[in-house]
PDB file of C-alpha atoms in Angstrom:
ATOM      1  CA  MET G  16     -31.470   7.450  63.491  1.00 42.00           C
ATOM      2  CA  ILE G  17     -29.985   9.619  66.237  1.00 39.00           C
ATOM      3  CA  ASN G  18     -27.829  12.444  64.975  1.00 39.00           C
ATOM      4  CA  GLN G  19     -24.597  12.097  66.927  1.00 38.00           C
ATOM      5  CA  ASN G  20     -24.069  15.865  66.651  1.00 35.00           C
ATOM      6  CA  HIS G  21     -27.178  16.465  68.728  1.00 38.00           C
ATOM      7  CA  ASP G  22     -26.011  17.989  72.019  1.00 40.00           C
ATOM      8  CA  ILE G  23     -27.119  15.308  74.458  1.00 44.00           C
ATOM      9  CA  HIS G  24     -24.153  15.538  76.820  1.00 40.00           C
ATOM     10  CA  GLY G  25     -24.730  18.214  79.437  1.00 41.00           C
ATOM     11  CA  ILE G  26     -23.342  18.730  82.907  1.00 40.00           C
ATOM     12  CA  GLY G  27     -24.261  17.321  86.305  1.00 45.00           C
ATOM     13  CA  MET G  28     -27.075  14.797  85.998  1.00 54.00           C
ATOM     14  CA  THR G  29     -26.476  14.356  82.242  1.00 65.00           C
ATOM     15  CA  SER G  30     -22.683  14.305  82.330  1.00 77.00           C
ATOM     16  CA  ALA G  31     -20.628  11.649  80.559  1.00 84.00           C
ATOM     17  CA  ARG G  32     -19.408  10.434  83.972  1.00 88.00           C
ATOM     18  CA  THR G  33     -22.988   9.855  85.171  1.00 89.00           C
ATOM     19  CA  ARG G  34     -23.779   7.875  82.037  1.00 92.00           C
ATOM     20  CA  ASP G  35     -20.542   5.896  82.266  1.00 93.00           C
ATOM     21  CA  ARG G  36     -21.460   4.846  85.817  1.00 94.00           C
ATOM     22  CA  LEU G  37     -24.800   3.519  84.560  1.00 95.00           C
ATOM     23  CA  VAL G  38     -23.113   1.595  81.730  1.00 96.00           C
ATOM     24  CA  GLN G  39     -20.597   0.129  84.174  1.00 96.00           C
ATOM     25  CA  ARG G  40     -23.459  -1.072  86.413  1.00 96.00           C
ATOM     26  CA  LEU G  41     -25.130  -2.755  83.446  1.00 97.00           C
ATOM     27  CA  LYS G  42     -21.868  -4.468  82.477  1.00 96.00           C
ATOM     28  CA  GLU G  43     -21.515  -5.779  86.020  1.00 96.00           C
ATOM     29  CA  ALA G  44     -25.119  -7.012  85.853  1.00 95.00           C
ATOM     30  CA  GLY G  45     -24.288  -9.109  82.767  1.00 95.00           C
ATOM     31  CA  ILE G  46     -25.048  -6.983  79.698  1.00 96.00           C
ATOM     32  CA  ARG G  47     -22.400  -7.903  77.118  1.00 96.00           C
ATOM     33  CA  SER G  48     -23.402  -6.218  73.857  1.00 95.00           C
ATOM     34  CA  THR G  49     -21.136  -3.224  73.239  1.00 95.00           C
ATOM     35  CA  GLU G  50     -23.670  -1.802  70.744  1.00 95.00           C
ATOM     36  CA  VAL G  51     -26.486  -1.918  73.298  1.00 96.00           C
ATOM     37  CA  LEU G  52     -24.300  -0.426  76.041  1.00 97.00           C
ATOM     38  CA  GLU G  53     -23.270   2.374  73.683  1.00 96.00           C
ATOM     39  CA  GLN G  54     -26.912   3.175  73.028  1.00 96.00           C
ATOM     40  CA  ILE G  55     -27.645   3.255  76.760  1.00 96.00           C
ATOM     41  CA  ARG G  56     -24.765   5.709  77.075  1.00 94.00           C
ATOM     42  CA  ASN G  57     -25.858   7.890  74.136  1.00 93.00           C
ATOM     43  CA  VAL G  58     -29.641   8.095  74.499  1.00 95.00           C
ATOM     44  CA  PRO G  59     -30.528  11.100  76.720  1.00 93.00           C
ATOM     45  CA  ARG G  60     -32.813   9.353  79.218  1.00 93.00           C
ATOM     46  CA  HIS G  61     -33.408  12.617  81.118  1.00 92.00           C
ATOM     47  CA  LEU G  62     -35.472  13.824  78.138  1.00 92.00           C
ATOM     48  CA  PHE G  63     -37.891  10.913  78.559  1.00 93.00           C
ATOM     49  CA  VAL G  64     -38.914  11.621  82.172  1.00 89.00           C
ATOM     50  CA  ASP G  65     -40.640  14.540  83.882  1.00 85.00           C
ATOM     51  CA  GLU G  66     -38.326  17.409  84.704  1.00 84.00           C
ATOM     52  CA  ALA G  67     -38.860  16.783  88.413  1.00 85.00           C
ATOM     53  CA  LEU G  68     -37.338  13.300  88.020  1.00 88.00           C
ATOM     54  CA  ALA G  69     -34.546  14.237  85.598  1.00 86.00           C
ATOM     55  CA  SER G  70     -31.897  14.080  88.334  1.00 87.00           C
ATOM     56  CA  ARG G  71     -32.724  10.340  88.700  1.00 90.00           C
ATOM     57  CA  ALA G  72     -32.717   9.599  84.962  1.00 91.00           C
ATOM     58  CA  TYR G  73     -29.392   7.703  84.990  1.00 92.00           C
ATOM     59  CA  GLU G  74     -30.192   5.548  88.001  1.00 91.00           C
ATOM     60  CA  ASP G  75     -30.841   1.923  87.119  1.00 92.00           C
ATOM     61  CA  THR G  76     -34.484   2.105  88.106  1.00 92.00           C
ATOM     62  CA  ALA G  77     -37.953   2.349  86.562  1.00 90.00           C
ATOM     63  CA  LEU G  78     -39.631   5.756  86.959  1.00 92.00           C
ATOM     64  CA  PRO G  79     -43.252   6.939  86.596  1.00 88.00           C
ATOM     65  CA  ILE G  80     -44.127   8.886  83.437  1.00 87.00           C
ATOM     66  CA  GLY G  81     -47.778   9.593  84.243  1.00 82.00           C
ATOM     67  CA  LEU G  82     -51.010   8.010  82.937  1.00 79.00           C
ATOM     68  CA  GLY G  83     -50.271   4.924  85.054  1.00 78.00           C
ATOM     69  CA  GLN G  84     -47.194   4.102  82.955  1.00 83.00           C
ATOM     70  CA  THR G  85     -43.461   3.838  83.668  1.00 86.00           C
ATOM     71  CA  ILE G  86     -40.160   4.212  81.858  1.00 91.00           C
ATOM     72  CA  SER G  87     -38.437   0.832  82.140  1.00 91.00           C
ATOM     73  CA  GLN G  88     -35.307   0.238  84.184  1.00 93.00           C
ATOM     74  CA  PRO G  89     -32.206   0.677  81.923  1.00 96.00           C
ATOM     75  CA  TYR G  90     -31.015  -2.852  82.773  1.00 96.00           C
ATOM     76  CA  VAL G  91     -34.318  -4.326  81.558  1.00 95.00           C
ATOM     77  CA  VAL G  92     -34.245  -2.220  78.362  1.00 97.00           C
ATOM     78  CA  ALA G  93     -30.659  -3.344  77.720  1.00 97.00           C
ATOM     79  CA  LYS G  94     -31.426  -7.000  78.478  1.00 97.00           C
ATOM     80  CA  MET G  95     -34.506  -7.063  76.222  1.00 97.00           C
ATOM     81  CA  THR G  96     -32.678  -5.290  73.391  1.00 97.00           C
ATOM     82  CA  GLU G  97     -29.660  -7.597  73.659  1.00 97.00           C
ATOM     83  CA  ALA G  98     -31.849 -10.723  73.695  1.00 96.00           C
ATOM     84  CA  LEU G  99     -33.897  -9.480  70.743  1.00 96.00           C
ATOM     85  CA  LEU G 100     -30.988  -8.578  68.465  1.00 95.00           C
ATOM     86  CA  GLU G 101     -28.320 -11.170  69.310  1.00 91.00           C
ATOM     87  CA  GLY G 102     -27.092 -12.600  66.006  1.00 85.00           C
ATOM     88  CA  LEU G 103     -29.554 -10.574  63.904  1.00 83.00           C
ATOM     89  CA  GLU G 104     -28.630  -7.745  61.516  1.00 77.00           C
ATOM     90  CA  SER G 105     -30.596  -5.025  59.691  1.00 75.00           C
ATOM     91  CA  VAL G 106     -33.886  -6.164  61.169  1.00 90.00           C
ATOM     92  CA  ARG G 107     -37.472  -4.913  61.120  1.00 95.00           C
ATOM     93  CA  VAL G 108     -38.941  -4.830  64.615  1.00 97.00           C
ATOM     94  CA  LEU G 109     -42.489  -4.579  65.951  1.00 98.00           C
ATOM     95  CA  GLU G 110     -42.616  -2.817  69.319  1.00 98.00           C
ATOM     96  CA  ILE G 111     -45.705  -3.146  71.497  1.00 97.00           C
ATOM     97  CA  GLY G 112     -46.063  -0.367  74.075  1.00 94.00           C
ATOM     98  CA  THR G 113     -44.273   2.715  72.766  1.00 95.00           C
ATOM     99  CA  GLY G 114     -44.688   4.497  76.094  1.00 93.00           C
ATOM    100  CA  CYS G 115     -42.356   7.473  76.447  1.00 94.00           C
ATOM    101  CA  GLY G 116     -40.179   6.178  73.592  1.00 96.00           C
ATOM    102  CA  TYR G 117     -37.015   5.365  75.547  1.00 96.00           C
ATOM    103  CA  GLN G 118     -36.890   1.715  74.449  1.00 96.00           C
ATOM    104  CA  THR G 119     -37.692   2.881  70.906  1.00 97.00           C
ATOM    105  CA  ALA G 120     -34.777   5.330  70.953  1.00 97.00           C
ATOM    106  CA  VAL G 121     -32.350   2.670  72.224  1.00 97.00           C
ATOM    107  CA  LEU G 122     -33.428   0.335  69.402  1.00 96.00           C
ATOM    108  CA  ALA G 123     -33.502   2.957  66.655  1.00 95.00           C
ATOM    109  CA  ARG G 124     -29.774   2.953  65.786  1.00 93.00           C
ATOM    110  CA  LEU G 125     -29.555  -0.834  66.010  1.00 96.00           C
ATOM    111  CA  VAL G 126     -32.314  -1.859  63.574  1.00 96.00           C
ATOM    112  CA  LYS G 127     -33.514  -0.960  60.086  1.00 95.00           C
ATOM    113  CA  GLU G 128     -37.153  -0.093  60.877  1.00 97.00           C
ATOM    114  CA  ILE G 129     -39.371  -0.020  63.978  1.00 97.00           C
ATOM    115  CA  TYR G 130     -43.149  -0.360  63.816  1.00 98.00           C
ATOM    116  CA  THR G 131     -44.429   0.722  67.216  1.00 98.00           C
ATOM    117  CA  VAL G 132     -47.927   0.427  68.696  1.00 97.00           C
ATOM    118  CA  GLU G 133     -49.290   2.425  71.661  1.00 95.00           C
ATOM    119  CA  ARG G 134     -52.850   2.579  73.022  1.00 93.00           C
ATOM    120  CA  ILE G 135     -52.666   5.928  74.899  1.00 93.00           C
ATOM    121  CA  PRO G 136     -53.015   8.913  72.499  1.00 95.00           C
ATOM    122  CA  GLU G 137     -51.361  11.499  74.805  1.00 93.00           C
ATOM    123  CA  LEU G 138     -48.263   9.309  75.215  1.00 92.00           C
ATOM    124  CA  LEU G 139     -47.945   8.636  71.502  1.00 95.00           C
ATOM    125  CA  LYS G 140     -48.250  12.318  70.586  1.00 95.00           C
ATOM    126  CA  LYS G 141     -45.492  13.340  73.044  1.00 94.00           C
ATOM    127  CA  THR G 142     -43.249  10.468  71.982  1.00 95.00           C
ATOM    128  CA  LYS G 143     -43.497  11.284  68.273  1.00 96.00           C
ATOM    129  CA  ARG G 144     -42.403  14.841  69.018  1.00 95.00           C
ATOM    130  CA  ARG G 145     -39.580  13.727  71.331  1.00 94.00           C
ATOM    131  CA  LEU G 146     -38.106  11.242  68.849  1.00 96.00           C
ATOM    132  CA  ARG G 147     -38.262  13.796  66.030  1.00 95.00           C
ATOM    133  CA  GLN G 148     -36.266  16.180  68.248  1.00 94.00           C
ATOM    134  CA  LEU G 149     -33.626  13.434  68.497  1.00 94.00           C
ATOM    135  CA  ASP G 150     -33.557  13.025  64.697  1.00 95.00           C
ATOM    136  CA  ILE G 151     -34.997   9.520  64.854  1.00 96.00           C
ATOM    137  CA  TYR G 152     -36.889   8.873  61.627  1.00 95.00           C
ATOM    138  CA  ASN G 153     -36.933   5.092  61.156  1.00 97.00           C
ATOM    139  CA  VAL G 154     -39.966   4.649  63.435  1.00 98.00           C
ATOM    140  CA  HIS G 155     -43.565   4.154  62.237  1.00 98.00           C
ATOM    141  CA  TYR G 156     -46.340   4.801  64.778  1.00 97.00           C
ATOM    142  CA  ARG G 157     -49.777   3.270  65.295  1.00 97.00           C
ATOM    143  CA  LEU G 158     -52.453   4.019  67.894  1.00 96.00           C
ATOM    144  CA  ASP G 159     -54.091   0.653  68.610  1.00 94.00           C
ATOM    145  CA  ASP G 160     -54.525  -2.358  70.878  1.00 93.00           C
ATOM    146  CA  GLY G 161     -51.116  -3.990  71.347  1.00 92.00           C
ATOM    147  CA  TRP G 162     -52.632  -7.484  71.447  1.00 92.00           C
ATOM    148  CA  GLN G 163     -53.413  -7.076  67.727  1.00 94.00           C
ATOM    149  CA  GLY G 164     -49.876  -6.083  66.704  1.00 96.00           C
ATOM    150  CA  TRP G 165     -49.542  -4.470  63.261  1.00 97.00           C
ATOM    151  CA  PRO G 166     -50.105  -7.259  60.730  1.00 96.00           C
ATOM    152  CA  LYS G 167     -49.979  -4.977  57.671  1.00 95.00           C
ATOM    153  CA  TYR G 168     -46.173  -4.726  57.827  1.00 94.00           C
ATOM    154  CA  GLY G 169     -45.441  -8.214  59.157  1.00 86.00           C
ATOM    155  CA  ALA G 170     -43.883 -10.623  59.312  1.00 93.00           C
ATOM    156  CA  TYR G 171     -41.189  -9.184  61.588  1.00 96.00           C
ATOM    157  CA  ASP G 172     -37.671 -10.338  62.401  1.00 96.00           C
ATOM    158  CA  GLY G 173     -38.264  -9.372  66.024  1.00 96.00           C
ATOM    159  CA  ILE G 174     -41.095  -8.336  68.338  1.00 97.00           C
ATOM    160  CA  ILE G 175     -40.468  -6.576  71.648  1.00 97.00           C
ATOM    161  CA  VAL G 176     -43.300  -6.118  74.148  1.00 97.00           C
ATOM    162  CA  ALA G 177     -43.051  -3.530  76.937  1.00 94.00           C
ATOM    163  CA  ALA G 178     -46.087  -4.649  78.961  1.00 92.00           C
ATOM    164  CA  ALA G 179     -46.905  -7.949  80.655  1.00 93.00           C
ATOM    165  CA  ALA G 180     -49.330 -10.278  78.889  1.00 94.00           C
ATOM    166  CA  SER G 181     -51.424 -12.840  80.758  1.00 92.00           C
ATOM    167  CA  GLU G 182     -50.431 -15.358  78.058  1.00 93.00           C
ATOM    168  CA  LEU G 183     -48.471 -15.356  74.807  1.00 94.00           C
ATOM    169  CA  PRO G 184     -50.570 -13.281  72.349  1.00 94.00           C
ATOM    170  CA  GLU G 185     -51.466 -15.537  69.414  1.00 94.00           C
ATOM    171  CA  LYS G 186     -51.746 -12.660  66.948  1.00 95.00           C
ATOM    172  CA  LEU G 187     -48.218 -11.491  67.780  1.00 96.00           C
ATOM    173  CA  LEU G 188     -46.811 -15.000  67.339  1.00 96.00           C
ATOM    174  CA  GLN G 189     -48.415 -15.105  63.875  1.00 95.00           C
ATOM    175  CA  GLN G 190     -46.557 -11.898  62.930  1.00 96.00           C
ATOM    176  CA  LEU G 191     -43.096 -13.424  63.554  1.00 95.00           C
ATOM    177  CA  LYS G 192     -40.939 -14.485  60.603  1.00 94.00           C
ATOM    178  CA  PRO G 193     -39.547 -18.045  60.597  1.00 93.00           C
ATOM    179  CA  GLY G 194     -36.373 -17.773  62.673  1.00 92.00           C
ATOM    180  CA  GLY G 195     -37.693 -14.584  64.259  1.00 94.00           C
ATOM    181  CA  ARG G 196     -38.017 -13.960  67.971  1.00 95.00           C
ATOM    182  CA  MET G 197     -40.212 -12.175  70.468  1.00 97.00           C
ATOM    183  CA  ILE G 198     -39.159 -10.813  73.861  1.00 97.00           C
ATOM    184  CA  ILE G 199     -42.173 -10.465  76.148  1.00 97.00           C
ATOM    185  CA  PRO G 200     -42.994 -10.352  79.886  1.00 96.00           C
ATOM    186  CA  VAL G 201     -45.707 -12.875  80.763  1.00 96.00           C
ATOM    187  CA  GLY G 202     -47.645 -13.477  83.970  1.00 92.00           C
ATOM    188  CA  PRO G 203     -49.598 -11.719  86.728  1.00 87.00           C
ATOM    189  CA  SER G 204     -48.208  -8.850  88.804  1.00 82.00           C
ATOM    190  CA  GLY G 205     -45.494 -10.098  91.148  1.00 82.00           C
ATOM    191  CA  ARG G 206     -44.925 -13.295  89.126  1.00 88.00           C
ATOM    192  CA  GLN G 207     -43.906 -12.037  85.699  1.00 93.00           C
ATOM    193  CA  LYS G 208     -41.201 -13.770  83.667  1.00 95.00           C
ATOM    194  CA  LEU G 209     -39.343 -12.313  80.705  1.00 96.00           C
ATOM    195  CA  ILE G 210     -39.734 -14.855  77.906  1.00 96.00           C
ATOM    196  CA  LYS G 211     -37.750 -15.204  74.677  1.00 97.00           C
ATOM    197  CA  VAL G 212     -39.869 -16.942  72.034  1.00 97.00           C
ATOM    198  CA  THR G 213     -38.139 -18.198  68.867  1.00 95.00           C
ATOM    199  CA  LYS G 214     -40.100 -19.395  65.840  1.00 94.00           C
ATOM    200  CA  GLN G 215     -38.401 -22.533  64.512  1.00 91.00           C
ATOM    201  CA  ASN G 216     -39.858 -24.964  61.962  1.00 88.00           C
ATOM    202  CA  GLY G 217     -43.393 -23.802  62.653  1.00 85.00           C
ATOM    203  CA  ARG G 218     -42.960 -24.224  66.415  1.00 92.00           C
ATOM    204  CA  TYR G 219     -42.391 -21.689  69.186  1.00 95.00           C
ATOM    205  CA  GLU G 220     -39.474 -22.384  71.515  1.00 95.00           C
ATOM    206  CA  GLN G 221     -39.582 -20.576  74.855  1.00 96.00           C
ATOM    207  CA  LEU G 222     -36.704 -19.561  77.122  1.00 96.00           C
ATOM    208  CA  SER G 223     -37.102 -17.743  80.453  1.00 95.00           C
ATOM    209  CA  LEU G 224     -34.756 -14.763  80.887  1.00 95.00           C
ATOM    210  CA  GLY G 225     -35.646 -14.068  84.527  1.00 92.00           C
ATOM    211  CA  LEU G 226     -38.178 -12.219  86.664  1.00 92.00           C
ATOM    212  CA  VAL G 227     -39.409  -8.727  85.742  1.00 91.00           C
ATOM    213  CA  SER G 228     -42.102  -6.221  86.692  1.00 88.00           C
ATOM    214  CA  PHE G 229     -44.159  -4.446  83.999  1.00 88.00           C
ATOM    215  CA  VAL G 230     -47.519  -2.723  83.707  1.00 86.00           C
ATOM    216  CA  PRO G 231     -50.128  -5.079  82.198  1.00 86.00           C
ATOM    217  CA  LEU G 232     -50.755  -5.397  78.450  1.00 88.00           C
ATOM    218  CA  ILE G 233     -54.364  -4.224  78.246  1.00 87.00           C
ATOM    219  CA  HIS G 234     -56.939  -5.329  75.661  1.00 83.00           C
ATOM    220  CA  GLY G 235     -58.801  -2.668  73.695  1.00 71.00           C
TER     221      GLY G 235
END
């Protein structure tokens, strides 16, 4: 969990006013969950991007983080988190694509445990260190192929995928609890849809949440 005493409010680019403007934009864009908006306000996004881009950290835009990866747009992080957790409490979540850890940090205060999988060793090493600095300790890390998930600790109440799959990954669907849900971008570049999959009575109900743009979910 994030220690609220951690000094994450600075001046200028990290000021409370800058963060409030971002939260207001997300409200206007349709994010309703006060808990999610509070996390967007509290998580120090400037710590998750390169120093050269820190002045843009509270813009509602995706930014490069190196190694061909990006930190997701705050609106998309908020939308995915809201869709994942709506109506659920004290949940265990599988996250595919740890990346820089920003989505992980937003989720950390809202769920019981996060099991997160990343395939790039350098990213995972940096992210572990960064989240420890923020006193986030309810995250378990695995270096592996995201298509495989992390079956050892399944089934999960929720699965959140931060890379676009060409199709719904069967092994991830199998790791959902009955009544659980998965939020995942699906489709080729330029035609990706954010899909909410709910497991009900042994079936998987799908709902499109709109168009998105993510790096691809790579095998291996």
